[in-house]
GROMACS .gro file of C-alpha atoms in nm:
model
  321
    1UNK     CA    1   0.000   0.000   0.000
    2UNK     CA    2   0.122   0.407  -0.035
    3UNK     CA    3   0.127   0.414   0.325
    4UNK     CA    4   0.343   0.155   0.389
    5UNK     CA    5   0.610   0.241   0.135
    6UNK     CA    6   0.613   0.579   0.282
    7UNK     CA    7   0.651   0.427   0.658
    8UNK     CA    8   0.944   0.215   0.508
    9UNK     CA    9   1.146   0.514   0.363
   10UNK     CA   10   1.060   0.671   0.743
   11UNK     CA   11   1.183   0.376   0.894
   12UNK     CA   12   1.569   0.472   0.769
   13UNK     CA   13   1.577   0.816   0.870
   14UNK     CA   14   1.739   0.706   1.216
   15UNK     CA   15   1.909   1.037   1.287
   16UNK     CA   16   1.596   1.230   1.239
   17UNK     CA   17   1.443   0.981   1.464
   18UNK     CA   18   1.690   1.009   1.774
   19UNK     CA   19   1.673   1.361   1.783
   20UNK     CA   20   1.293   1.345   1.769
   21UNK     CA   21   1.320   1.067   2.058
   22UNK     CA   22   1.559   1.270   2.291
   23UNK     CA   23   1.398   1.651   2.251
   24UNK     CA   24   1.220   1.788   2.523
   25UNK     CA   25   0.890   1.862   2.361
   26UNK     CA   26   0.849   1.545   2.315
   27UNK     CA   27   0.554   1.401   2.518
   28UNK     CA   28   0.532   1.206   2.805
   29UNK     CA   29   0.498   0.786   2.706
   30UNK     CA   30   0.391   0.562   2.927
   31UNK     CA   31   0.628   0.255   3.060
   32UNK     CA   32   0.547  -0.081   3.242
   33UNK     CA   33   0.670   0.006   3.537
   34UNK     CA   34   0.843  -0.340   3.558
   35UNK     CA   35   1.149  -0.413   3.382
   36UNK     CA   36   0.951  -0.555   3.078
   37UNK     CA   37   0.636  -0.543   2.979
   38UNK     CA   38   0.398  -0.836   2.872
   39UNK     CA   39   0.181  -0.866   2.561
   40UNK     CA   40  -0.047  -1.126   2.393
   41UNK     CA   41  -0.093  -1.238   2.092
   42UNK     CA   42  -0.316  -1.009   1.872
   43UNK     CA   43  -0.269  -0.711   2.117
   44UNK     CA   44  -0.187  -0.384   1.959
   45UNK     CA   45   0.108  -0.219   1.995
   46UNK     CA   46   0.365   0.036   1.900
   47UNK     CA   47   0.686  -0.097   1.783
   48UNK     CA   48   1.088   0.086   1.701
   49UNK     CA   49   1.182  -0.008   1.354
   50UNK     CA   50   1.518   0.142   1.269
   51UNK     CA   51   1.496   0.400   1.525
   52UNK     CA   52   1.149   0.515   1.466
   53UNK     CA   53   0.810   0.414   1.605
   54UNK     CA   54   0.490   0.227   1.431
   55UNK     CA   55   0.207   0.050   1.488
   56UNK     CA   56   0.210  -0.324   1.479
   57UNK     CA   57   0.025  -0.644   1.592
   58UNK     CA   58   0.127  -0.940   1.754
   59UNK     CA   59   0.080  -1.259   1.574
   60UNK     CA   60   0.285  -1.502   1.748
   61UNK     CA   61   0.477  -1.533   2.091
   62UNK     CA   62   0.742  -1.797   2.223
   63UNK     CA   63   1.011  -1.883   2.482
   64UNK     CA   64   1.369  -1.798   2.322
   65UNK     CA   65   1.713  -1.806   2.446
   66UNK     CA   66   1.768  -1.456   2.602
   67UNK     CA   67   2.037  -1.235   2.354
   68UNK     CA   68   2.324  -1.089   2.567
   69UNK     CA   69   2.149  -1.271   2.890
   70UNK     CA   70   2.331  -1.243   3.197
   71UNK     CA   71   2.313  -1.561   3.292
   72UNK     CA   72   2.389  -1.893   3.111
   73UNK     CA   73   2.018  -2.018   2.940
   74UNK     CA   74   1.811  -1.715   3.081
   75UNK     CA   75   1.508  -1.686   2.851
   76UNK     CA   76   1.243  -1.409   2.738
   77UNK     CA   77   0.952  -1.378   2.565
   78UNK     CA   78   0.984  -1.290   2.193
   79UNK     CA   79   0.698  -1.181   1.922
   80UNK     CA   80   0.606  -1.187   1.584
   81UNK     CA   81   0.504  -0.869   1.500
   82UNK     CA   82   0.301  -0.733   1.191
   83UNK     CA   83   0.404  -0.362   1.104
   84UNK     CA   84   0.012  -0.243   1.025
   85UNK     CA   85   0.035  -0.069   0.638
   86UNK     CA   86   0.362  -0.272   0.552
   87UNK     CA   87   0.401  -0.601   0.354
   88UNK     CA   88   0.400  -0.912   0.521
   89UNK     CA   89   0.803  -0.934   0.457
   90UNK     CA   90   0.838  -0.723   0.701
   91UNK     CA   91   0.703  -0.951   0.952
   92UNK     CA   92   0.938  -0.968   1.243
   93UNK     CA   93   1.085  -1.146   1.577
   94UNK     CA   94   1.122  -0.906   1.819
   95UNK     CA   95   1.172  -0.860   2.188
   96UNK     CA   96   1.007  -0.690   2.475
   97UNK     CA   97   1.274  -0.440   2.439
   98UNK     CA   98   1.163  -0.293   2.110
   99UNK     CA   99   0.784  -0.267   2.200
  100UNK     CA  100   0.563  -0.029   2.365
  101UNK     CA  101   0.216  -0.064   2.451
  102UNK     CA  102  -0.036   0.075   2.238
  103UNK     CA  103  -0.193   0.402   2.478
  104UNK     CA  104  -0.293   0.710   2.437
  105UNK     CA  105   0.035   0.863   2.580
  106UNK     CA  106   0.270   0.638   2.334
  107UNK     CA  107   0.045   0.747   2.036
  108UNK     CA  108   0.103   1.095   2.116
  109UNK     CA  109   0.463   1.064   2.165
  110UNK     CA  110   0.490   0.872   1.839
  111UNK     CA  111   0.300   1.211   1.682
  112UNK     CA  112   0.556   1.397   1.858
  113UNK     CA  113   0.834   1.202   1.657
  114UNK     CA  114   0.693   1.240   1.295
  115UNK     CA  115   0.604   1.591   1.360
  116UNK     CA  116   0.974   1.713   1.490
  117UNK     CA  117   1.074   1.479   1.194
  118UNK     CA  118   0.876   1.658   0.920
  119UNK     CA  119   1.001   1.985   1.107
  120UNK     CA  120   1.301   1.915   1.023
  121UNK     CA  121   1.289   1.806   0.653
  122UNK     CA  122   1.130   2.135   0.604
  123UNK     CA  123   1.432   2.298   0.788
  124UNK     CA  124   1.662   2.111   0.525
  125UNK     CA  125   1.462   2.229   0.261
  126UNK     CA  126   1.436   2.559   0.377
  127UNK     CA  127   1.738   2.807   0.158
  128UNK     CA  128   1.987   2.946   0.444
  129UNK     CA  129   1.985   3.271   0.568
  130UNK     CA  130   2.198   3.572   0.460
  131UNK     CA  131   2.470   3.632   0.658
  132UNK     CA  132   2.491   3.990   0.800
  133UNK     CA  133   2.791   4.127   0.654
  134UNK     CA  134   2.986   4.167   1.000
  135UNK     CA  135   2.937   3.864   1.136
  136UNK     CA  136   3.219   3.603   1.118
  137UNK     CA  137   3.121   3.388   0.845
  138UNK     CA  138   3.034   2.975   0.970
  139UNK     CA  139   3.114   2.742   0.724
  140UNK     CA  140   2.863   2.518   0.680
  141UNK     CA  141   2.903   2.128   0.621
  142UNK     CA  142   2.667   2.001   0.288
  143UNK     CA  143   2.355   1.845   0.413
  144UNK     CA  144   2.519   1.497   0.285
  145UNK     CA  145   2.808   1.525   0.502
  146UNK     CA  146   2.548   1.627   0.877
  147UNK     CA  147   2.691   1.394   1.138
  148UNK     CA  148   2.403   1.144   1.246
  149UNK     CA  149   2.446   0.920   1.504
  150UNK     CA  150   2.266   0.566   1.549
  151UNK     CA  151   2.188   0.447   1.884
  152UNK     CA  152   2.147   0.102   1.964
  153UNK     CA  153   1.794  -0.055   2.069
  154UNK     CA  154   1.927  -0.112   2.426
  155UNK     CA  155   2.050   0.219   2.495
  156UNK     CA  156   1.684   0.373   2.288
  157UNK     CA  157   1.501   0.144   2.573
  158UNK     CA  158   1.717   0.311   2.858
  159UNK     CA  159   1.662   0.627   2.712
  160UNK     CA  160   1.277   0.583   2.746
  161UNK     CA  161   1.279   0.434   3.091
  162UNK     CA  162   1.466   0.726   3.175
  163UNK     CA  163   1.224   1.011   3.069
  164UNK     CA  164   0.924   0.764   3.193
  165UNK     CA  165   1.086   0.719   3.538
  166UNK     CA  166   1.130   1.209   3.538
  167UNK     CA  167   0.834   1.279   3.384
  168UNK     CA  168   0.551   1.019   3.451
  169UNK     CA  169   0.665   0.814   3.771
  170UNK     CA  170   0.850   1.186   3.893
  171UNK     CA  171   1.189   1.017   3.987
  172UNK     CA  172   1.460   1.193   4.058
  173UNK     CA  173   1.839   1.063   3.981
  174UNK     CA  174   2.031   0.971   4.325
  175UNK     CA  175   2.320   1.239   4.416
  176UNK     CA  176   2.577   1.149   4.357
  177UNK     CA  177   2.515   0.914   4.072
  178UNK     CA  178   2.750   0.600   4.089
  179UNK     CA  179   2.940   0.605   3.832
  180UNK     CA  180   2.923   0.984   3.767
  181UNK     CA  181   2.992   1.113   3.422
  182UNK     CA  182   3.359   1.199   3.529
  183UNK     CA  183   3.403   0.841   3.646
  184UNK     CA  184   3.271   0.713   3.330
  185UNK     CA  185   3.502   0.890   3.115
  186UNK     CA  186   3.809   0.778   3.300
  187UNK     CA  187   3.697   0.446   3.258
  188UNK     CA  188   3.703   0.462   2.894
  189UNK     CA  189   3.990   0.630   2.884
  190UNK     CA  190   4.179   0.396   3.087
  191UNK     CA  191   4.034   0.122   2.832
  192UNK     CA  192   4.163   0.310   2.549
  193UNK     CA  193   4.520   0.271   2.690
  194UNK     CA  194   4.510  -0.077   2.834
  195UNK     CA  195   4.425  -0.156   2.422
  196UNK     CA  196   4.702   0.100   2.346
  197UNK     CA  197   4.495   0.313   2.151
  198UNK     CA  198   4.556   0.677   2.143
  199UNK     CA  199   4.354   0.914   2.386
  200UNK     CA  200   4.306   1.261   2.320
  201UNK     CA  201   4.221   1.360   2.642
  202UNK     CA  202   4.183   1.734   2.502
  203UNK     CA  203   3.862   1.610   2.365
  204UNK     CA  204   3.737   1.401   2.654
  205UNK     CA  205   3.784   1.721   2.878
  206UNK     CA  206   3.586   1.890   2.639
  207UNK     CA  207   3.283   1.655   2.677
  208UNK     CA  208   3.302   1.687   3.038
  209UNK     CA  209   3.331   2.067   3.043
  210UNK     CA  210   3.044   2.090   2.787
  211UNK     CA  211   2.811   1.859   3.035
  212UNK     CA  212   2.861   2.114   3.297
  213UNK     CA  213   2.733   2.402   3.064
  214UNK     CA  214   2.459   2.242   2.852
  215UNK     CA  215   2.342   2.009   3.160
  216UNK     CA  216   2.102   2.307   3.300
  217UNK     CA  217   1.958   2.416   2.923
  218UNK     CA  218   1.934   2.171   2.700
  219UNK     CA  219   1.978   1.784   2.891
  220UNK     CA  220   1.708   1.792   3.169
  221UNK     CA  221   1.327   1.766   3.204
  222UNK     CA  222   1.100   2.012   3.390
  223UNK     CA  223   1.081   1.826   3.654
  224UNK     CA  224   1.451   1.799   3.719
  225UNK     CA  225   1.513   2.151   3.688
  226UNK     CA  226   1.416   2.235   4.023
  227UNK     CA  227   1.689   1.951   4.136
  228UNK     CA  228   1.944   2.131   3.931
  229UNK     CA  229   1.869   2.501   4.086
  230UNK     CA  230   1.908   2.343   4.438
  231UNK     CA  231   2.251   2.167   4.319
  232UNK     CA  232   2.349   2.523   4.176
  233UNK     CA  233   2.297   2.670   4.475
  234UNK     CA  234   2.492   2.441   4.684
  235UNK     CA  235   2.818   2.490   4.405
  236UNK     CA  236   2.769   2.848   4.512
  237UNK     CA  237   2.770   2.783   4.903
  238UNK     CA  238   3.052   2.572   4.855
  239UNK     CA  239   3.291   2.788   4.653
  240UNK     CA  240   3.214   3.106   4.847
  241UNK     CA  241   3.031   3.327   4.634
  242UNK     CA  242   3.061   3.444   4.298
  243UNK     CA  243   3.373   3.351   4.084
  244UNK     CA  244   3.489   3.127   4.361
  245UNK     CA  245   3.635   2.742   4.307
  246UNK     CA  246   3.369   2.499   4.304
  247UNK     CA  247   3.492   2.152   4.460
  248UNK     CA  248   3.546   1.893   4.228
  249UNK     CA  249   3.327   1.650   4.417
  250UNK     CA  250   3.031   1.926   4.390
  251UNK     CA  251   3.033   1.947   3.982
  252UNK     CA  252   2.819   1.833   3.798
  253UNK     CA  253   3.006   1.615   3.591
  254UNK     CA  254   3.098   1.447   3.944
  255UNK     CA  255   2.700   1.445   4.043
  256UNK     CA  256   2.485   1.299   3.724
  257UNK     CA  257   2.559   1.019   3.545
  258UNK     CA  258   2.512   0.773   3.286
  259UNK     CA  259   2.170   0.828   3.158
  260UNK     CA  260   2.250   1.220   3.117
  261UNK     CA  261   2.594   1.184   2.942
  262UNK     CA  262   2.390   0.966   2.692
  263UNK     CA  263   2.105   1.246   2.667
  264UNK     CA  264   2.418   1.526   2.583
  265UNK     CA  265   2.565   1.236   2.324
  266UNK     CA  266   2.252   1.228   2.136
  267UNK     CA  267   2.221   1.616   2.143
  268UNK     CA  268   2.573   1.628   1.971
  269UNK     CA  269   2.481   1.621   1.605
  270UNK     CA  270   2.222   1.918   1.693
  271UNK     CA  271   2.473   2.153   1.903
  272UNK     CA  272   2.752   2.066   1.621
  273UNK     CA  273   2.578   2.160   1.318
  274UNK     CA  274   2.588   2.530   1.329
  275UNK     CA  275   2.979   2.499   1.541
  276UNK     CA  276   3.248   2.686   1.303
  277UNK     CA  277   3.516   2.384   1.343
  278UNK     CA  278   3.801   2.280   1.128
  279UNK     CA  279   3.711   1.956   0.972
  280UNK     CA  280   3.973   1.738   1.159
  281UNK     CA  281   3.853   1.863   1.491
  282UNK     CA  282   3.465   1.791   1.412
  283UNK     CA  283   3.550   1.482   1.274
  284UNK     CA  284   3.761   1.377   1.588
  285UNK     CA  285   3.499   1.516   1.820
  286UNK     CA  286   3.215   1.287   1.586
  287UNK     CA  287   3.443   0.998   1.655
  288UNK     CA  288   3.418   1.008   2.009
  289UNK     CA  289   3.071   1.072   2.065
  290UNK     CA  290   3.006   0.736   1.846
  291UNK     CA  291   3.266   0.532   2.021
  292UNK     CA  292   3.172   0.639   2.375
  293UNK     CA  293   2.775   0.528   2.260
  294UNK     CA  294   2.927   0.216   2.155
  295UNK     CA  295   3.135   0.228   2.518
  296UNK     CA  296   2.825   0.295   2.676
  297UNK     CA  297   2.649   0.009   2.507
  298UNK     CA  298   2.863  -0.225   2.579
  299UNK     CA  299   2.943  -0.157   2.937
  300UNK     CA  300   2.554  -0.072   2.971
  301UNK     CA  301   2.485  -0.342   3.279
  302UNK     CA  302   2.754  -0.152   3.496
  303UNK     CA  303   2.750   0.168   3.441
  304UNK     CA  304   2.366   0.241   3.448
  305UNK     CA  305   2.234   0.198   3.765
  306UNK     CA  306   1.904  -0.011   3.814
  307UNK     CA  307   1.844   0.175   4.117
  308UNK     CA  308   1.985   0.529   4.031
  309UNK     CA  309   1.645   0.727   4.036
  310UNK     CA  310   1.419   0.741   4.339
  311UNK     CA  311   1.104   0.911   4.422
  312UNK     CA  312   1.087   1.285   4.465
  313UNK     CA  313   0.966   1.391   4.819
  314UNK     CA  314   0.611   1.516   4.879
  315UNK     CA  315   0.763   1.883   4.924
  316UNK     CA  316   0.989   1.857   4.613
  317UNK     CA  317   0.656   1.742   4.444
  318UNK     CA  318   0.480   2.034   4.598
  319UNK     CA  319   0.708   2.308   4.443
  320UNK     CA  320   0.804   2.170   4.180
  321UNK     CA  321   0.471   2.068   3.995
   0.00000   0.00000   0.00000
């Protein structure tokens, strides 16, 4: 049918798709609130296809051998899914992980997706700009050449259990995280050496000193922000009033962790694109953000916490909603 041809050239605009996924106006989705949620056969449901979301219905389910289980012969439920509008040859196995259930919060943040993702087509389309005539001129990569970044289904799951545990179940992350994004990158630094790869720790610093700008504009929720302002104020307390040394242990690199280092990874491609850079800088900057999602994916069981959010207290609730 037209529709489903159209959903299948959707289905490989990942990069569009992540961004869409990880902006704040996107709306609040429900989760299980168990680590995975159950569905029968003939249930409908909303499913990630190549980073994007669609409808689908479950024709079959069956016991299978857990992928990347954590223990020897651990198993999980797996479906055969029907992508509603596409040919049957798209017919899939999939697990738990790549579903959502089908509710009136998950179709509205599935609107939210292919609305910021036609917003920015049109933004492609759209001719550039003049440049006023004393600004410093920002050269301008060709649309061909925009850094994208794919994220893999596990670390799209964590990102959703993340904004469902801040926005619908109003969690707030334990301070200090364990590991903090400072730890984190000195862990995959030190694994860079111990495989004697080169480290250009230039770049990691970089990272780390851009979390501690962009973490208060552009990586939290609403509900967080409140948090934030409270941690702000204690840097303040702590280093004496303005212009004073804030204590490494009191940073916010040191305080946050994994699942906002991976919100300000998938934010990259955004806050580069309009960044006047030489090219071998950008590209050495793309390079890490890629390698530390692929550090973060494999190394996802230790350094995200099960247990680093907890429930905000009735007075945080209070002032803050």
């Amino acid at each position: 049918s037209g529709s489903g041809s159209g959903s299948g050239k959707e289905g490989m605009a990942g990069e569009e798709a992540l961004e869409a996924l990880t902006s704040e106006a996107i709306a609040a989705q429900e989760r299980a609130h168990g680590r995975e949620a159950a569905y029968d056969v003939g249930e409908k449901v909303f499913a990630f296809h190549q980073n994007m979301l669609y409808e689908a219905k479950v024709l079959k389910k069956e016991e299978r051998a857990r992928e990347q289980a954590a223990r020897p012969g651990e198993r999980a439920a797996a479906y055969f899914i029907h992508y509603q509008g596409w040919k049957d040859r798209w017919d899939e196995w999939v697990g738990a992980e790549r579903m959502l259930k089908h509710t009136a919060a998950n179709k509205e943040f599935q609107r939210r997706m292919r609305e910021e993702k036609a917003r920015r087509k049109r933004k492609a389309r759209s001719p550039s700009a003049p440049k006023q005539p004393k600004r410093r001129r920002v050269e301008r990569r060709p649309r061909a050449e925009d850094f994208s970044l794919a994220l893999p289904p596990a670390l799209q799951q964590l990102l959703l259990r993340d904004h469902d545990a801040v926005a619908n179940r109003h969690h707030l992350a334990r301070i200090p995280a364990r590991p903090s994004v400072a730890d984190i990158l000195v862990v995959y630094a030190d694994e860079k050496l111990q495989a004697k790869e080169a480290v250009h720790t230039a770049v990691l610093d970089g990272i780390q000193l851009y979390f501690e700008r962009a973490l208060g504009t552009v990586l939290l929720y609403k509900f967080e922000k409140l948090q934030y302002r409270q941690l702000l104020q204690r840097q303040q307390e702590l280093a004496g009033g303005p212009g004073g040394a804030v204590p490494a242990e009191a940073r916010f690199s040191h305080l946050y962790g994994a699942p906002h280092l991976l919100r300000l990874l998938c934010k990259m491609p955004e806050l580069l694109a309009d960044v006047a850079l030489e090219a071998e800088a950008r590209a050495l900057i793309e390079r890490y953000v890629e390698d530390l999602v692929r550090f973060l994916d494999a190394h996802a069981a230790t350094v995200f916490d099960a247990d680093g959010t907890a429930a905000a207290s009735a007075a945080y609730l209070e002032e803050a909603l």
